[in-house]
C-alpha cells in the first residue's frame, strides 16, 4: 500500500472524502530550447506521465500537504506565508502566495495529497506539473475563476520567487494548454499558439533519462538568462529597435563578433538560430518531411552543446550514440540541461534494439543505469 493510499484511507476514515482530483502532466519539448525567456517560438507538448493531486476543504486557516513521493507532509499557515528550507514545498507555497495576490483572501484551509509518476529532476518538468496542478486544484476547490493564463502565470511566478529559478513560460503553458496528439507552437512573446498534429509515424518519441541532475542547473540557468540580457543590451546600442534577442537575425549578431565577449556572442548566436530552426522544423513537420525535422533536432543539440553550453558529457554521449544510428532521425538534450533526458525520434520497429544497445553502452561508460521513458502526447492539466 502506498503512503498516498494509506493517507487517503486515514483521512477518509475521518469521514471526509476528496472533493477535487486533478491530473497534471509533465511536458516534452521537441525544439526551441532556452528561447522562451527570449520571446522565441517553442514546440512543447503535455505527456501521459502525471502528478495526481487530491483536494478537500478543511475549514481552518492552514493547509496540510502530503507528498507520497517525498514520504513527508507539511503545513501552511495561510496567515503567515513564507519560503521553506525544503525545496519541493516552495513550489506549493509559491503558488498559494501568488494566487493570494491575484484573488486576495479567497484561499482557505485545505488538505491535499500529492502522488507522482513523473521522475523528478529529469527535465520533463515535474515542477510545472506540481505548480499548475496545485493552482488548478485550488481554483476549482474555491471557485476562484482563475483563467488558464492566470494559472500559468501564478505557477511561473511561484518558480521565480519562492523557488528562485527565473524560468520562461513554456513549461507551465504546455502543462495547462496541452492537447492529446498535438504539439503546441507557442510564441512566447505574445502567447499566441497553434496546435499542430504530432504526425510522427513511423517514428516514436523515446526519452532517455540520464539519471544525472547536476546541481549547476538552476544557477547556470539564471546565468544564461543574464547573458542573453547583456547581449541584447549591447546590440540595442547600435539597433535600438530590437526588443527581444530573437528579433535579431544571426547575420546581425555576427556583426558583434569582435565586440562581444566570446561567450556572450555564442549565446546570442544560438538563440537567434534556434528560433529560426524551430520555425523551419515546424514547416518540415507540416510537409511530413520527418528526416529534415529530425535533423533540426540534431542541430539544436549542437547549438546547446557548443554555443549555449548547457549540455553535459552524459547527454552528449547519448546524443552522439543515437545520431549514429540510421533509425534515429533526431536526438537532443531536452529542457534546462545539465542532466535530465534526451528526446529521440526512433523508428518504431527498432525501439527495443535501440534501448538495449544504448543502455548497455551508457552503463559501460558511466556505470549508471539509463531509464527509457515512453511517452504519448496527452491533454493538459485536468479535473477528473
Ligand atoms: C526549463 C524552463 C523553461 C525553459 C527550458 C529550456 O525547463 O523551466 O522555461 O527555459 O528550461 O528551454
GROMACS .gro file of N, CA, C and O in nm, residues 2 31 51 56 62 89 107 140 158 192-193 230 238 258 268-269 318 327 335 359-360:
model
   84
    2UNK      N    1   0.060   0.219  -0.088
    2UNK     CA    2   0.144   0.339  -0.094
    2UNK      C    3   0.109   0.430   0.023
    2UNK      O    4   0.002   0.420   0.082
   31UNK      N    5   1.148   2.108  -2.993
   31UNK     CA    6   1.256   2.200  -3.032
   31UNK      C    7   1.220   2.342  -2.987
   31UNK      O    8   1.102   2.371  -2.963
   51UNK      N    9   0.113   1.398  -1.233
   51UNK     CA   10   0.103   1.407  -1.088
   51UNK      C   11  -0.046   1.412  -1.056
   51UNK      O   12  -0.122   1.482  -1.124
   56UNK      N   13  -0.938   1.871  -0.061
   56UNK     CA   14  -1.065   1.896   0.007
   56UNK      C   15  -1.047   2.012   0.105
   56UNK      O   16  -0.936   2.036   0.155
   62UNK      N   17  -0.526   2.668   0.782
   62UNK     CA   18  -0.400   2.608   0.739
   62UNK      C   19  -0.425   2.499   0.635
   62UNK      O   20  -0.534   2.443   0.625
   89UNK      N   21   0.861   2.209  -0.117
   89UNK     CA   22   0.750   2.279  -0.054
   89UNK      C   23   0.731   2.418  -0.111
   89UNK      O   24   0.621   2.473  -0.114
  107UNK      N   25  -0.850   3.206  -0.070
  107UNK     CA   26  -0.800   3.070  -0.044
  107UNK      C   27  -0.811   3.044   0.105
  107UNK      O   28  -0.758   3.119   0.187
  140UNK      N   29  -1.033   2.527  -0.852
  140UNK     CA   30  -1.159   2.450  -0.856
  140UNK      C   31  -1.222   2.442  -0.718
  140UNK      O   32  -1.343   2.458  -0.703
  158UNK      N   33   0.557   3.165  -0.902
  158UNK     CA   34   0.598   3.086  -0.785
  158UNK      C   35   0.742   3.039  -0.802
  158UNK      O   36   0.822   3.041  -0.709
  192UNK      N   37   0.050   3.376  -2.829
  192UNK     CA   38  -0.033   3.315  -2.934
  192UNK      C   39   0.021   3.175  -2.957
  192UNK      O   40   0.142   3.153  -2.947
  193UNK      N   41  -0.070   3.084  -2.990
  193UNK     CA   42  -0.019   2.949  -3.016
  193UNK      C   43  -0.102   2.878  -3.121
  193UNK      O   44  -0.217   2.915  -3.147
  230UNK      N   45   2.262   4.076  -2.148
  230UNK     CA   46   2.383   4.153  -2.180
  230UNK      C   47   2.398   4.165  -2.331
  230UNK      O   48   2.425   4.272  -2.385
  238UNK      N   49   2.343   4.973  -3.086
  238UNK     CA   50   2.351   5.005  -3.228
  238UNK      C   51   2.213   5.001  -3.295
  238UNK      O   52   2.185   5.079  -3.385
  258UNK      N   53   3.338   4.074  -3.285
  258UNK     CA   54   3.461   4.130  -3.228
  258UNK      C   55   3.433   4.223  -3.110
  258UNK      O   56   3.525   4.272  -3.045
  268UNK      N   57   2.409   3.455  -2.787
  268UNK     CA   58   2.317   3.530  -2.874
  268UNK      C   59   2.300   3.459  -3.008
  268UNK      O   60   2.189   3.448  -3.060
  269UNK      N   61   2.411   3.408  -3.062
  269UNK     CA   62   2.404   3.340  -3.191
  269UNK      C   63   2.314   3.217  -3.179
  269UNK      O   64   2.228   3.191  -3.265
  318UNK      N   65   2.489   1.023  -2.510
  318UNK     CA   66   2.364   0.962  -2.559
  318UNK      C   67   2.328   1.016  -2.697
  318UNK      O   68   2.287   0.941  -2.786
  327UNK      N   69   1.821   0.454  -3.770
  327UNK     CA   70   1.679   0.450  -3.736
  327UNK      C   71   1.641   0.555  -3.631
  327UNK      O   72   1.527   0.563  -3.588
  335UNK      N   73   1.500   2.037  -2.234
  335UNK     CA   74   1.477   2.111  -2.111
  335UNK      C   75   1.595   2.199  -2.076
  335UNK      O   76   1.675   2.238  -2.162
  359UNK      N   77   2.146   0.149  -2.362
  359UNK     CA   78   2.152   0.130  -2.217
  359UNK      C   79   2.282   0.059  -2.179
  359UNK      O   80   2.349   0.097  -2.082
  360UNK      N   81   2.318  -0.040  -2.261
  360UNK     CA   82   2.442  -0.115  -2.235
  360UNK      C   83   2.563  -0.024  -2.246
  360UNK      O   84   2.652  -0.023  -2.159
   0.00000   0.00000   0.00000
